[in-house]
CSV table of C-alpha atoms and ligand atoms in Angstrom, one decimal:
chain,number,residue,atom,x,y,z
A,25,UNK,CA,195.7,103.1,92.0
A,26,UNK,CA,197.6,100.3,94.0
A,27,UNK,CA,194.3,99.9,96.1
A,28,UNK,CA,191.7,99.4,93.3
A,29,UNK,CA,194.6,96.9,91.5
A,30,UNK,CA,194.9,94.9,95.1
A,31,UNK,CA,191.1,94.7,95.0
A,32,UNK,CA,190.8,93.9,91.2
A,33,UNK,CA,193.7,90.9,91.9
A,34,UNK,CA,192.0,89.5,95.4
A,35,UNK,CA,188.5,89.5,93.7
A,36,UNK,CA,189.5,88.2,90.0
A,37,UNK,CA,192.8,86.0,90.8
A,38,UNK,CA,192.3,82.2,89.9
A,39,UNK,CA,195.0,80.1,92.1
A,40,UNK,CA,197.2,79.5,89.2
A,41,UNK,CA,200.4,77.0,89.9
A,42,UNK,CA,202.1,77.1,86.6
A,43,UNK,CA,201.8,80.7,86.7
A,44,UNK,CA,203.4,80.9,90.6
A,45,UNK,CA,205.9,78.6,89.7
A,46,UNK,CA,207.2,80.8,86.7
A,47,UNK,CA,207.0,83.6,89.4
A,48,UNK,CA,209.3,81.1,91.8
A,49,UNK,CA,212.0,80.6,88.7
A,50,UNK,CA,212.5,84.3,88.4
A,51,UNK,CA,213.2,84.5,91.7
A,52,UNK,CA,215.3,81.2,91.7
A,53,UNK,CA,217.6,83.0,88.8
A,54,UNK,CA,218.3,86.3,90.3
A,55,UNK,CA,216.0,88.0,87.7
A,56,UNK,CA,214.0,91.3,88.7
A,57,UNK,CA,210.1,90.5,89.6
A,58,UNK,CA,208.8,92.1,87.2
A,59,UNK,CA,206.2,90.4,85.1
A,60,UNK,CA,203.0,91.5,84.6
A,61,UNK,CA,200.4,91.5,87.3
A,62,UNK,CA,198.1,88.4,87.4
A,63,UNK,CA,195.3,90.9,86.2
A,64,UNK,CA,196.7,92.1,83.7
A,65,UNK,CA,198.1,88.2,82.8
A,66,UNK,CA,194.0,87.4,82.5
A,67,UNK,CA,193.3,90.2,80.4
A,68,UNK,CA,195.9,89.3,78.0
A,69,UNK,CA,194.8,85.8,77.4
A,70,UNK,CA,191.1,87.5,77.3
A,71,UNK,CA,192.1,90.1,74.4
A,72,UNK,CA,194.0,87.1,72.3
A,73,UNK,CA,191.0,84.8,72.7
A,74,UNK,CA,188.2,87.4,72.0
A,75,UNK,CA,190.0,88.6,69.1
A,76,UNK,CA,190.7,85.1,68.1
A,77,UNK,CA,194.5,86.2,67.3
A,78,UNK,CA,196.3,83.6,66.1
A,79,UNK,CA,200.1,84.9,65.4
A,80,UNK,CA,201.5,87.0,68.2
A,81,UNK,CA,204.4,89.0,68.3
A,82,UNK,CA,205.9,89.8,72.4
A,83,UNK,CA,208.4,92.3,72.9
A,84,UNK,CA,210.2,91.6,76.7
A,85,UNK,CA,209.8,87.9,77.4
A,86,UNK,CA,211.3,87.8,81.2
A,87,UNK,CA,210.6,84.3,82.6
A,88,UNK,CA,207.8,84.1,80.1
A,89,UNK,CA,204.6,84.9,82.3
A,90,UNK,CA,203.0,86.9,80.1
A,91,UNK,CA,203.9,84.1,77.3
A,92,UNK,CA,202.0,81.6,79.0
A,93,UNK,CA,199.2,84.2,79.4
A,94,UNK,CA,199.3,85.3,75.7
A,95,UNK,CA,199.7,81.4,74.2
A,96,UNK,CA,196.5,80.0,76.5
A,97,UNK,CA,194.5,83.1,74.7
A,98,UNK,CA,195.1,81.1,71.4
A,99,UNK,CA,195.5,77.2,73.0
A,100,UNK,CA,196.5,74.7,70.2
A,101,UNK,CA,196.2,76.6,67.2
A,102,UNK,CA,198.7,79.9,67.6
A,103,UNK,CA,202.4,80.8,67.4
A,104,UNK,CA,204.1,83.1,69.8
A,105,UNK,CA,207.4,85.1,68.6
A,106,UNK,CA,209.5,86.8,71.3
A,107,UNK,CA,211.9,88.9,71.4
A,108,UNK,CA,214.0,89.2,74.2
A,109,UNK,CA,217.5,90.7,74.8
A,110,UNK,CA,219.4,88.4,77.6
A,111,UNK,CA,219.6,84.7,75.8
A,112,UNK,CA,219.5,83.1,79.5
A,113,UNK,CA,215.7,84.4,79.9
A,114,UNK,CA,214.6,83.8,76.8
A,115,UNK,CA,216.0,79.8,77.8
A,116,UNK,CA,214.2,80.3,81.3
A,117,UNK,CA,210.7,81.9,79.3
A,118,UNK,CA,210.8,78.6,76.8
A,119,UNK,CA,211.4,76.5,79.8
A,120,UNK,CA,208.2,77.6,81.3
A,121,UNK,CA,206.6,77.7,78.6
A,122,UNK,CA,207.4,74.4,77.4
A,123,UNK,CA,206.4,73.5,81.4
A,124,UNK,CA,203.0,74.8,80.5
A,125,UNK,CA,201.8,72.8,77.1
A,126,UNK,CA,203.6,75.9,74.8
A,127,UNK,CA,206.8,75.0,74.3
A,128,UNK,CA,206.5,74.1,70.1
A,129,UNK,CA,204.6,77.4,69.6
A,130,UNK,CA,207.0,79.7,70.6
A,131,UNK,CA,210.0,80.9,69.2
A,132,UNK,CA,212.3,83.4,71.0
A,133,UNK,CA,214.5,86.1,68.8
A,134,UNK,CA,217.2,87.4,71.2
A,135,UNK,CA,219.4,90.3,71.2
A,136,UNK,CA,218.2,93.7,70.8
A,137,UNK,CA,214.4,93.9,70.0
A,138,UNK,CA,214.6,96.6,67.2
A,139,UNK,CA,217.2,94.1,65.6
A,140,UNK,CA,214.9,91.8,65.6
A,141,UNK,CA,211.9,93.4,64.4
A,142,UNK,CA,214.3,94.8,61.3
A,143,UNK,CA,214.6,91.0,60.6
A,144,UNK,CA,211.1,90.4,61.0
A,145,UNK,CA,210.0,93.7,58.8
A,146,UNK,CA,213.0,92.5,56.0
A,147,UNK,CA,211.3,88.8,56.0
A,148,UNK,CA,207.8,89.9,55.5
A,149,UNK,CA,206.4,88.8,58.8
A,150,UNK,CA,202.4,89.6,59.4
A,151,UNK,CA,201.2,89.3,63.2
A,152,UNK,CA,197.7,90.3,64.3
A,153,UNK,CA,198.7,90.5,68.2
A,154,UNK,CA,201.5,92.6,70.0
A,155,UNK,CA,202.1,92.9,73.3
A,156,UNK,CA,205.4,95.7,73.8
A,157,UNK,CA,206.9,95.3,77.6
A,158,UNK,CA,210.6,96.1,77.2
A,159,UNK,CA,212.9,98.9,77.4
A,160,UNK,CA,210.1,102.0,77.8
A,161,UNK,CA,213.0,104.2,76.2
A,162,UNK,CA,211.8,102.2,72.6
A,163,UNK,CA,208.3,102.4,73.2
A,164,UNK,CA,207.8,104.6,70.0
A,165,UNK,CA,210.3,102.5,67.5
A,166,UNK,CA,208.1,99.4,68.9
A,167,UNK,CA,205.3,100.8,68.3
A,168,UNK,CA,205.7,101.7,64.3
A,169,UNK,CA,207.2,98.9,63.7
A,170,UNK,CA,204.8,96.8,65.1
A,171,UNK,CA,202.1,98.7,62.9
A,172,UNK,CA,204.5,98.1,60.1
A,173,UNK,CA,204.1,94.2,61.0
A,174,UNK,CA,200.3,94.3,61.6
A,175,UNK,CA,197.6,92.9,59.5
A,176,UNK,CA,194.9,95.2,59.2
A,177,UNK,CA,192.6,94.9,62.9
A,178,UNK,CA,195.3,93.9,64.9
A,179,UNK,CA,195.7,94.8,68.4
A,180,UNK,CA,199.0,96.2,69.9
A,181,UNK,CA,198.7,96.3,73.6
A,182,UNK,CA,201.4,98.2,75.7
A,183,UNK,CA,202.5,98.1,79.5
A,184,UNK,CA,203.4,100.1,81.8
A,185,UNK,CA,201.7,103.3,80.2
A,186,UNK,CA,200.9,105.0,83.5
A,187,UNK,CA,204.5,104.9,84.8
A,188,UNK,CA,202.9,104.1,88.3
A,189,UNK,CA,200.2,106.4,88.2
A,190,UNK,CA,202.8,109.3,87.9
A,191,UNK,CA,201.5,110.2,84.5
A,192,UNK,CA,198.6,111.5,86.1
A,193,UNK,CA,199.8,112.6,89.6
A,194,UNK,CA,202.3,115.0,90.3
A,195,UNK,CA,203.1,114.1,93.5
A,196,UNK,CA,204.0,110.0,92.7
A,197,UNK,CA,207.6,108.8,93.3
A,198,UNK,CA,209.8,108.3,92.0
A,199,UNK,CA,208.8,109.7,88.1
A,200,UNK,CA,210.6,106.9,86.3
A,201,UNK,CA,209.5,106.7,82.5
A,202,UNK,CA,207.0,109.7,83.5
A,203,UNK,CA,207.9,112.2,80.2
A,204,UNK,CA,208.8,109.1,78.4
A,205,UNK,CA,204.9,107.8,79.1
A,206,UNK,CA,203.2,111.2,78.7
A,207,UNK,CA,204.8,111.4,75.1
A,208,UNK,CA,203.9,108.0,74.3
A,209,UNK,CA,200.1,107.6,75.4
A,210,UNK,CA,199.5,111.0,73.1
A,211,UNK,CA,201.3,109.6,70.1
A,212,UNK,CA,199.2,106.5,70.7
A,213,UNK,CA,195.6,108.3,71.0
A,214,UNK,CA,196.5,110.9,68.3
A,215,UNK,CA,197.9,108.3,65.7
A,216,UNK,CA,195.7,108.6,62.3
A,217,UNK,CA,196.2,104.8,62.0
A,218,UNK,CA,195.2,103.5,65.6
A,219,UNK,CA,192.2,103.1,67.9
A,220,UNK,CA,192.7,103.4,71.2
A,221,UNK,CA,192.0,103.0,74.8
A,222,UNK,CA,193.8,103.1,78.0
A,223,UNK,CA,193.3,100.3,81.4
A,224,UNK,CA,194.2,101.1,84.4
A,225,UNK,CA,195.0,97.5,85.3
A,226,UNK,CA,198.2,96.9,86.8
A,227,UNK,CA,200.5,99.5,86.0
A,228,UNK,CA,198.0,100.7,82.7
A,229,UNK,CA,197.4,99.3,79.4
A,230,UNK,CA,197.0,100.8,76.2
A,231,UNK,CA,195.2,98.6,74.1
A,232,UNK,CA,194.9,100.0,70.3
A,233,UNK,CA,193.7,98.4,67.2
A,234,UNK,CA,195.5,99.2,63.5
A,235,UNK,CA,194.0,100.5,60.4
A,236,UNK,CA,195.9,99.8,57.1
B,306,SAM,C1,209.2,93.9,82.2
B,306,SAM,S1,210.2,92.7,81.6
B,306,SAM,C2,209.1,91.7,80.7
B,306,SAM,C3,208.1,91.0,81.5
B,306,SAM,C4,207.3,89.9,80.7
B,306,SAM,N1,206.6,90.6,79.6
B,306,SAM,C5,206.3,89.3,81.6
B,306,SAM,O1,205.3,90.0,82.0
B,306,SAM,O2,206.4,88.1,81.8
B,306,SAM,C6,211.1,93.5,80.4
B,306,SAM,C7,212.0,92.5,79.6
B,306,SAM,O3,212.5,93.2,78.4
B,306,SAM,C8,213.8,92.8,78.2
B,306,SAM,N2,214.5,93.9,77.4
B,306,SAM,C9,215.0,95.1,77.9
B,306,SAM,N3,215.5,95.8,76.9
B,306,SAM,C10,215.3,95.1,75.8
B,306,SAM,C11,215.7,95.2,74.4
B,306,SAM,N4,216.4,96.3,74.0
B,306,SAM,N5,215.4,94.3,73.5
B,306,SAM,C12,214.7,93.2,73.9
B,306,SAM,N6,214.3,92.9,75.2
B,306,SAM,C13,214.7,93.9,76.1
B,306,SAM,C14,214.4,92.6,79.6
B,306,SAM,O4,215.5,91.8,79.5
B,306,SAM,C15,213.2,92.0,80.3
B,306,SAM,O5,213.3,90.6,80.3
Protein backbone atom coordinates (compact mmCIF):
# COMPACT_ATOMS: atom_id res chain seq x y z
CA UNK A 1 0.00 0.00 0.00
CA UNK A 2 2.76 2.60 1.06
CA UNK A 3 4.48 1.77 -2.25
CA UNK A 4 1.67 2.29 -4.78
CA UNK A 5 0.77 5.72 -2.51
CA UNK A 6 4.67 6.86 -2.93
CA UNK A 7 4.26 6.16 -6.64
CA UNK A 8 0.77 7.70 -6.94
CA UNK A 9 2.31 11.09 -4.98
CA UNK A 10 5.90 11.17 -7.02
CA UNK A 11 3.88 10.76 -10.33
CA UNK A 12 0.64 13.10 -9.54
CA UNK A 13 2.27 15.74 -6.94
CA UNK A 14 2.15 19.43 -8.35
CA UNK A 15 5.00 21.57 -6.32
CA UNK A 16 2.52 23.33 -4.28
CA UNK A 17 4.12 26.25 -1.80
CA UNK A 18 0.99 27.33 -0.02
CA UNK A 19 0.35 23.83 0.60
CA UNK A 20 4.22 23.11 1.99
CA UNK A 21 4.09 26.02 3.93
CA UNK A 22 0.77 24.94 5.84
CA UNK A 23 2.80 21.66 6.28
CA UNK A 24 5.94 24.02 7.77
CA UNK A 25 3.31 25.77 10.39
CA UNK A 26 2.21 22.51 11.79
CA UNK A 27 5.47 21.74 12.34
CA UNK A 28 6.44 25.33 13.61
CA UNK A 29 3.45 24.84 16.32
CA UNK A 30 4.22 21.48 17.86
CA UNK A 31 1.10 20.02 16.14
CA UNK A 32 1.19 16.19 14.95
CA UNK A 33 1.86 15.81 10.94
CA UNK A 34 -1.02 14.60 10.21
CA UNK A 35 -2.90 16.10 7.35
CA UNK A 36 -3.96 14.45 4.54
CA UNK A 37 -1.57 13.17 1.87
CA UNK A 38 -1.07 15.56 -1.15
CA UNK A 39 -2.98 12.80 -3.10
CA UNK A 40 -5.56 12.61 -1.37
CA UNK A 41 -5.52 16.78 -0.95
CA UNK A 42 -5.96 16.63 -5.09
CA UNK A 43 -8.74 14.35 -5.03
CA UNK A 44 -10.61 16.41 -2.59
CA UNK A 45 -10.47 19.57 -4.57
CA UNK A 46 -11.36 17.09 -7.67
CA UNK A 47 -14.66 15.59 -5.95
CA UNK A 48 -15.79 19.34 -4.70
CA UNK A 49 -15.24 20.81 -8.23
CA UNK A 50 -16.75 17.82 -10.32
CA UNK A 51 -19.67 17.84 -8.10
CA UNK A 52 -19.84 21.46 -8.25
CA UNK A 53 -20.45 21.49 -4.24
CA UNK A 54 -20.85 24.68 -3.14
CA UNK A 55 -21.42 24.43 0.87
CA UNK A 56 -19.02 22.13 2.68
CA UNK A 57 -19.08 20.92 5.95
CA UNK A 58 -15.21 19.51 7.39
CA UNK A 59 -14.97 17.71 10.48
CA UNK A 60 -10.96 17.87 11.87
CA UNK A 61 -9.51 21.06 10.53
CA UNK A 62 -5.66 20.57 11.79
CA UNK A 63 -3.53 23.46 10.21
CA UNK A 64 -6.21 23.59 7.49
CA UNK A 65 -4.59 21.51 4.52
CA UNK A 66 -7.27 19.84 3.59
CA UNK A 67 -9.36 23.30 3.88
CA UNK A 68 -7.32 24.86 1.30
CA UNK A 69 -7.77 21.65 -0.72
CA UNK A 70 -11.61 21.46 -0.20
CA UNK A 71 -12.22 25.61 -0.70
CA UNK A 72 -9.98 25.67 -4.31
CA UNK A 73 -12.58 22.64 -5.38
CA UNK A 74 -15.24 25.48 -5.14
CA UNK A 75 -12.85 28.89 -5.80
CA UNK A 76 -14.94 32.11 -5.36
CA UNK A 77 -18.24 31.03 -5.03
CA UNK A 78 -18.33 28.37 -1.78
CA UNK A 79 -18.39 28.43 2.00
CA UNK A 80 -16.38 26.05 4.18
CA UNK A 81 -17.63 25.21 7.92
CA UNK A 82 -15.20 23.44 10.17
CA UNK A 83 -15.33 22.04 13.03
CA UNK A 84 -12.43 21.57 15.03
CA UNK A 85 -11.89 20.82 18.79
CA UNK A 86 -8.49 22.75 19.89
CA UNK A 87 -9.35 26.75 19.32
CA UNK A 88 -5.50 27.32 18.66
CA UNK A 89 -5.69 25.12 15.27
CA UNK A 90 -8.70 26.15 14.15
CA UNK A 91 -6.69 30.02 14.52
CA UNK A 92 -3.58 28.30 12.74
CA UNK A 93 -6.21 26.53 9.84
CA UNK A 94 -7.95 30.22 9.18
CA UNK A 95 -4.53 31.61 9.14
CA UNK A 96 -3.64 29.52 6.23
CA UNK A 97 -6.38 29.65 4.87
CA UNK A 98 -6.76 33.27 4.85
CA UNK A 99 -2.80 32.97 3.47
CA UNK A 100 -4.26 31.13 0.51
CA UNK A 101 -7.27 33.60 -0.93
CA UNK A 102 -10.02 31.61 1.62
CA UNK A 103 -9.99 33.25 4.52
CA UNK A 104 -13.94 35.02 4.22
CA UNK A 105 -15.29 31.62 3.20
CA UNK A 106 -14.55 29.72 6.04
CA UNK A 107 -15.89 29.65 9.36
CA UNK A 108 -14.50 27.39 12.13
CA UNK A 109 -16.97 25.90 14.95
CA UNK A 110 -14.70 24.75 17.79
CA UNK A 111 -15.09 22.46 20.65
CA UNK A 112 -16.32 19.08 20.37
CA UNK A 113 -17.53 18.23 16.78
CA UNK A 114 -20.80 16.33 17.77
CA UNK A 115 -21.54 19.68 19.70
CA UNK A 116 -21.33 21.39 16.94
CA UNK A 117 -23.17 19.41 14.44
CA UNK A 118 -26.15 19.38 17.29
CA UNK A 119 -26.00 23.20 16.63
CA UNK A 120 -25.80 22.82 13.07
CA UNK A 121 -28.80 20.02 12.89
CA UNK A 122 -30.99 22.55 15.69
CA UNK A 123 -30.34 25.66 13.13
CA UNK A 124 -31.35 23.86 9.98
CA UNK A 125 -28.13 23.84 8.19
CA UNK A 126 -28.04 21.97 4.59
CA UNK A 127 -24.40 21.11 3.11
CA UNK A 128 -23.91 19.12 -0.04
CA UNK A 129 -20.05 18.17 0.77
CA UNK A 130 -18.54 16.48 3.92
CA UNK A 131 -15.32 15.58 4.50
CA UNK A 132 -15.14 13.56 8.38
CA UNK A 133 -11.19 13.31 9.51
CA UNK A 134 -11.39 13.60 13.31
CA UNK A 135 -11.57 11.40 16.25
CA UNK A 136 -12.13 7.69 14.29
CA UNK A 137 -13.93 6.71 17.72
CA UNK A 138 -17.10 9.15 16.23
CA UNK A 139 -16.85 8.02 12.84
CA UNK A 140 -20.49 6.58 13.02
CA UNK A 141 -22.23 9.70 15.04
CA UNK A 142 -20.39 11.80 12.12
CA UNK A 143 -21.62 10.01 9.71
CA UNK A 144 -25.65 10.15 10.52
CA UNK A 145 -25.42 13.26 11.29
CA UNK A 146 -23.89 14.44 8.44
CA UNK A 147 -26.71 12.51 6.37
CA UNK A 148 -29.06 14.28 8.66
CA UNK A 149 -27.35 17.64 7.30
CA UNK A 150 -27.20 16.55 3.54
CA UNK A 151 -29.16 17.73 0.67
CA UNK A 152 -30.21 15.04 -1.36
CA UNK A 153 -26.81 13.88 -3.76
CA UNK A 154 -24.34 14.98 -1.51
CA UNK A 155 -21.14 13.47 -1.02
CA UNK A 156 -19.62 12.44 2.43
CA UNK A 157 -16.14 11.50 2.01
CA UNK A 158 -14.22 9.80 5.00
CA UNK A 159 -10.40 9.31 5.89
CA UNK A 160 -8.51 7.00 7.15
CA UNK A 161 -10.92 4.00 6.41
CA UNK A 162 -8.17 1.37 5.87
CA UNK A 163 -6.54 2.03 9.33
CA UNK A 164 -3.12 1.64 7.42
CA UNK A 165 -4.04 -1.19 5.32
CA UNK A 166 -4.62 -3.22 8.62
CA UNK A 167 -8.29 -3.57 7.75
CA UNK A 168 -7.30 -5.86 5.15
CA UNK A 169 -4.05 -7.40 6.46
CA UNK A 170 -3.58 -9.32 9.45
CA UNK A 171 -0.22 -9.06 9.85
CA UNK A 172 -0.04 -4.72 9.73
CA UNK A 173 1.21 -2.94 12.94
CA UNK A 174 0.20 -1.67 14.94
CA UNK A 175 -3.97 -2.29 14.49
CA UNK A 176 -4.89 1.22 15.67
CA UNK A 177 -8.73 2.06 14.69
CA UNK A 178 -8.61 -1.62 12.96
CA UNK A 179 -12.23 -2.92 14.59
CA UNK A 180 -13.25 0.59 14.74
CA UNK A 181 -12.67 0.79 10.63
CA UNK A 182 -13.95 -2.73 9.80
CA UNK A 183 -17.34 -1.78 11.60
CA UNK A 184 -17.43 1.44 9.93
CA UNK A 185 -16.69 0.73 6.13
CA UNK A 186 -19.73 -2.08 6.45
CA UNK A 187 -22.15 0.37 8.02
CA UNK A 188 -21.09 2.59 5.13
CA UNK A 189 -21.53 0.03 2.15
CA UNK A 190 -24.63 -1.54 3.69
CA UNK A 191 -26.47 1.82 4.60
CA UNK A 192 -30.08 1.84 2.66
CA UNK A 193 -29.50 5.65 2.15
CA UNK A 194 -25.81 5.75 0.74
CA UNK A 195 -23.80 4.92 -2.32
CA UNK A 196 -20.55 3.99 -1.91
CA UNK A 197 -17.04 3.29 -2.82
CA UNK A 198 -13.76 2.90 -1.21
CA UNK A 199 -9.96 4.59 -2.49
CA UNK A 200 -7.09 3.34 -1.60
CA UNK A 201 -5.35 6.67 -1.79
CA UNK A 202 -3.47 7.73 1.16
CA UNK A 203 -4.62 5.92 4.04
CA UNK A 204 -8.32 5.05 2.06
CA UNK A 205 -11.21 6.97 1.30
CA UNK A 206 -14.72 6.18 1.38
CA UNK A 207 -16.47 8.32 -0.81
CA UNK A 208 -20.44 7.87 -0.57
CA UNK A 209 -23.27 9.85 -2.07
CA UNK A 210 -26.84 10.38 0.05
CA UNK A 211 -30.33 9.58 -0.91
CA UNK A 212 -33.18 11.37 0.88
C1 LIG B 1 -6.19 14.09 11.21
S1 LIG B 1 -6.40 15.66 11.90
C2 LIG B 1 -7.23 16.55 10.61
C3 LIG B 1 -6.36 16.83 9.44
C4 LIG B 1 -6.99 17.79 8.45
N1 LIG B 1 -8.27 17.26 7.99
C5 LIG B 1 -6.08 17.97 7.27
O1 LIG B 1 -5.89 16.99 6.52
O2 LIG B 1 -5.56 19.07 7.07
C6 LIG B 1 -7.70 15.42 13.05
C7 LIG B 1 -8.19 16.70 13.69
O3 LIG B 1 -9.40 16.40 14.38
C8 LIG B 1 -9.43 17.14 15.56
N2 LIG B 1 -10.35 16.46 16.52
C9 LIG B 1 -10.09 15.36 17.28
N3 LIG B 1 -11.16 15.06 18.02
C10 LIG B 1 -12.11 15.99 17.73
C11 LIG B 1 -13.43 16.22 18.20
N4 LIG B 1 -14.00 15.44 19.12
N5 LIG B 1 -14.11 17.27 17.69
C12 LIG B 1 -13.56 18.06 16.75
N6 LIG B 1 -12.31 17.89 16.26
C13 LIG B 1 -11.60 16.88 16.76
C14 LIG B 1 -7.98 17.15 16.05
O4 LIG B 1 -7.76 18.20 16.96
C15 LIG B 1 -7.23 17.28 14.73
O5 LIG B 1 -6.97 18.61 14.43
Amino acid sequence: MKQINDYIDSIFYNQDNILEEVLISIKENGMRSISVSSSTGKLLSMLVSISRAKNVLEIGALGGYSGICLARGFGSKGKLTSLELVESYAKLAHSNLTKAGFGDQVSYMTGPALQSLEQLVSSNKEFDFFFIDADKENYENYLNYCIRLAENGALIVCDNVLAHGSVADESVEPKRHTEFMKKFNETVAKHPQLESILIPIGDGLTISKVQK
